[in-house]
Amino acid sequence: QVQLVESGGGLVQPGGSLRLSCAVSGFSLGYFGVGWFRQAPGKEREGVSCIRTGDGLTSYAEFVKGRFDISRDNAKNTVYLQINSLKPEDTAVYYCALRMDCSLEADDYNYWGQGTQVTVSS
């Protein structure tokens, strides 16, 4: 059974930073793709970033490029999303998901975590 568990969310002031974690159990991250997505209340789920765990290839949505950084530790079966220079519009539930490659399309992913809440407010 594959499980993904997100952590690291919370309440942060504008301009602040958080480090989100996605812990994967059930199999090794080698040769898979892990994506980060976010969904605000009343909004569609949108792709944020993804990483191909085999060779480290990454992709970022244009609206977060330069502020967010995705990385992985394959030995720990964990993918991280460092989110910096946060804005109120970054407020959302952040999800990680697993597939066989890297993409920013939610429909491509087979497994999902439960999400972690990020709230950016003064």
mmCIF file of C-alpha atoms in Angstrom:
data_model
loop_
_atom_site.group_PDB
_atom_site.id
_atom_site.type_symbol
_atom_site.label_atom_id
_atom_site.label_comp_id
_atom_site.label_asym_id
_atom_site.label_seq_id
_atom_site.Cartn_x
_atom_site.Cartn_y
_atom_site.Cartn_z
ATOM 1 C CA GLN A 1 0.000 0.000 0.000
ATOM 2 C CA VAL A 2 1.345 3.416 -1.003
ATOM 3 C CA GLN A 3 0.910 6.315 1.396
ATOM 4 C CA LEU A 4 1.949 9.953 1.148
ATOM 5 C CA VAL A 5 1.910 12.185 4.217
ATOM 6 C CA GLU A 6 2.434 15.939 4.006
ATOM 7 C CA SER A 7 3.666 18.035 6.906
ATOM 8 C CA GLY A 8 5.200 21.423 7.621
ATOM 9 C CA GLY A 9 2.282 23.727 6.945
ATOM 10 C CA GLY A 10 1.095 26.411 9.305
ATOM 11 C CA LEU A 11 0.381 30.091 9.783
ATOM 12 C CA VAL A 12 3.042 32.467 8.491
ATOM 13 C CA GLN A 13 3.265 36.207 7.897
ATOM 14 C CA PRO A 14 3.629 37.652 4.400
ATOM 15 C CA GLY A 15 7.245 37.411 3.307
ATOM 16 C CA GLY A 16 7.867 34.381 5.482
ATOM 17 C CA SER A 17 8.938 30.862 4.583
ATOM 18 C CA LEU A 18 7.977 27.280 5.275
ATOM 19 C CA ARG A 19 9.451 23.907 4.416
ATOM 20 C CA LEU A 20 6.853 21.338 3.453
ATOM 21 C CA SER A 21 7.635 17.627 3.536
ATOM 22 C CA CYS A 22 6.090 14.695 1.708
ATOM 23 C CA ALA A 23 6.956 11.327 3.226
ATOM 24 C CA VAL A 24 6.265 8.353 0.964
ATOM 25 C CA SER A 25 5.835 4.807 2.218
ATOM 26 C CA GLY A 26 5.136 1.590 0.353
ATOM 27 C CA PHE A 27 7.995 1.799 -2.152
ATOM 28 C CA SER A 28 11.205 3.662 -2.910
ATOM 29 C CA LEU A 29 11.103 7.059 -4.652
ATOM 30 C CA GLY A 30 13.613 5.912 -7.253
ATOM 31 C CA TYR A 31 12.362 6.392 -10.851
ATOM 32 C CA PHE A 32 9.096 8.055 -9.897
ATOM 33 C CA GLY A 33 7.686 11.541 -10.108
ATOM 34 C CA VAL A 34 6.403 13.504 -7.120
ATOM 35 C CA GLY A 35 4.333 16.622 -7.600
ATOM 36 C CA TRP A 36 3.186 19.383 -5.284
ATOM 37 C CA PHE A 37 -0.243 20.885 -5.834
ATOM 38 C CA ARG A 38 -2.324 23.409 -3.978
ATOM 39 C CA GLN A 39 -6.002 24.178 -3.656
ATOM 40 C CA ALA A 40 -7.574 27.248 -2.101
ATOM 41 C CA PRO A 41 -11.212 27.282 -0.956
ATOM 42 C CA GLY A 42 -13.508 27.533 -3.963
ATOM 43 C CA LYS A 43 -10.596 27.216 -6.406
ATOM 44 C CA GLU A 44 -9.377 24.476 -8.716
ATOM 45 C CA ARG A 45 -6.382 22.414 -7.749
ATOM 46 C CA GLU A 46 -3.259 23.749 -9.441
ATOM 47 C CA GLY A 47 0.164 22.316 -10.038
ATOM 48 C CA VAL A 48 3.032 23.977 -8.173
ATOM 49 C CA SER A 49 6.145 21.895 -8.788
ATOM 50 C CA CYS A 50 7.314 18.375 -9.505
ATOM 51 C CA ILE A 51 10.507 16.381 -9.359
ATOM 52 C CA ARG A 52 11.623 13.196 -11.068
ATOM 53 C CA THR A 53 13.297 11.221 -8.317
ATOM 54 C CA GLY A 54 15.529 9.139 -10.598
ATOM 55 C CA ASP A 55 17.504 11.989 -12.180
ATOM 56 C CA GLY A 56 16.321 15.067 -10.274
ATOM 57 C CA LEU A 57 14.564 16.780 -13.181
ATOM 58 C CA THR A 58 12.278 19.511 -11.863
ATOM 59 C CA SER A 59 9.466 21.672 -13.133
ATOM 60 C CA TYR A 60 7.801 24.754 -11.648
ATOM 61 C CA ALA A 61 4.620 26.643 -12.304
ATOM 62 C CA GLU A 62 5.387 30.111 -13.631
ATOM 63 C CA PHE A 63 3.612 31.804 -10.739
ATOM 64 C CA VAL A 64 5.995 30.327 -8.136
ATOM 65 C CA LYS A 65 9.261 30.177 -10.086
ATOM 66 C CA GLY A 66 12.031 31.882 -8.143
ATOM 67 C CA ARG A 67 10.229 31.633 -4.809
ATOM 68 C CA PHE A 68 9.676 27.902 -4.330
ATOM 69 C CA ASP A 69 12.249 25.116 -4.435
ATOM 70 C CA ILE A 70 11.603 21.380 -4.694
ATOM 71 C CA SER A 71 14.116 18.761 -3.607
ATOM 72 C CA ARG A 72 14.240 15.128 -2.637
ATOM 73 C CA ASP A 73 16.065 12.748 -0.334
ATOM 74 C CA ASN A 74 15.593 9.349 -1.922
ATOM 75 C CA ALA A 75 17.206 7.532 1.000
ATOM 76 C CA LYS A 76 14.495 8.945 3.261
ATOM 77 C CA ASN A 77 11.700 8.560 0.683
ATOM 78 C CA THR A 78 10.918 12.227 1.231
ATOM 79 C CA VAL A 79 10.313 15.177 -1.091
ATOM 80 C CA TYR A 80 10.499 18.747 0.181
ATOM 81 C CA LEU A 81 8.999 21.993 -1.005
ATOM 82 C CA GLN A 82 10.662 25.131 0.324
ATOM 83 C CA ILE A 83 8.223 28.003 -0.044
ATOM 84 C CA ASN A 84 9.658 31.506 0.348
ATOM 85 C CA SER A 85 8.547 35.129 0.069
ATOM 86 C CA LEU A 86 5.032 34.015 0.805
ATOM 87 C CA LYS A 87 2.030 36.070 -0.209
ATOM 88 C CA PRO A 88 -1.571 35.900 1.000
ATOM 89 C CA GLU A 89 -2.540 34.387 -2.356
ATOM 90 C CA ASP A 90 -0.305 31.406 -1.547
ATOM 91 C CA THR A 91 -2.808 30.383 1.130
ATOM 92 C CA ALA A 92 -4.077 26.909 0.276
ATOM 93 C CA VAL A 93 -3.990 23.263 1.188
ATOM 94 C CA TYR A 94 -0.796 21.851 -0.294
ATOM 95 C CA TYR A 95 -0.836 18.260 -1.523
ATOM 96 C CA CYS A 96 1.846 15.921 -2.761
ATOM 97 C CA ALA A 97 1.182 13.162 -5.269
ATOM 98 C CA LEU A 98 3.006 10.275 -6.924
ATOM 99 C CA ARG A 99 3.181 9.036 -10.508
ATOM 100 C CA MET A 100 5.726 7.492 -12.868
ATOM 101 C CA ASP A 101 6.983 10.821 -14.231
ATOM 102 C CA CYS A 102 7.018 14.553 -13.516
ATOM 103 C CA SER A 103 4.139 16.753 -14.588
ATOM 104 C CA LEU A 104 1.983 19.600 -13.297
ATOM 105 C CA GLU A 105 -1.275 17.954 -14.329
ATOM 106 C CA ALA A 106 -3.271 16.631 -11.391
ATOM 107 C CA ASP A 107 -5.063 14.041 -13.518
ATOM 108 C CA ASP A 108 -1.733 12.334 -14.251
ATOM 109 C CA TYR A 109 -1.159 11.290 -10.650
ATOM 110 C CA ASN A 110 -2.142 7.982 -9.099
ATOM 111 C CA TYR A 111 -1.610 8.555 -5.371
ATOM 112 C CA TRP A 112 -2.301 11.554 -3.166
ATOM 113 C CA GLY A 113 -1.639 12.649 0.375
ATOM 114 C CA GLN A 114 -4.150 14.288 2.681
ATOM 115 C CA GLY A 115 -2.694 17.784 2.374
ATOM 116 C CA THR A 116 -1.179 20.322 4.743
ATOM 117 C CA GLN A 117 -2.650 23.778 5.315
ATOM 118 C CA VAL A 118 -0.576 26.867 4.560
ATOM 119 C CA THR A 119 -2.058 30.167 5.690
ATOM 120 C CA VAL A 120 -0.299 33.452 4.883
ATOM 121 C CA SER A 121 -1.727 36.309 6.898
ATOM 122 C CA SER A 122 -0.645 39.228 9.051
#
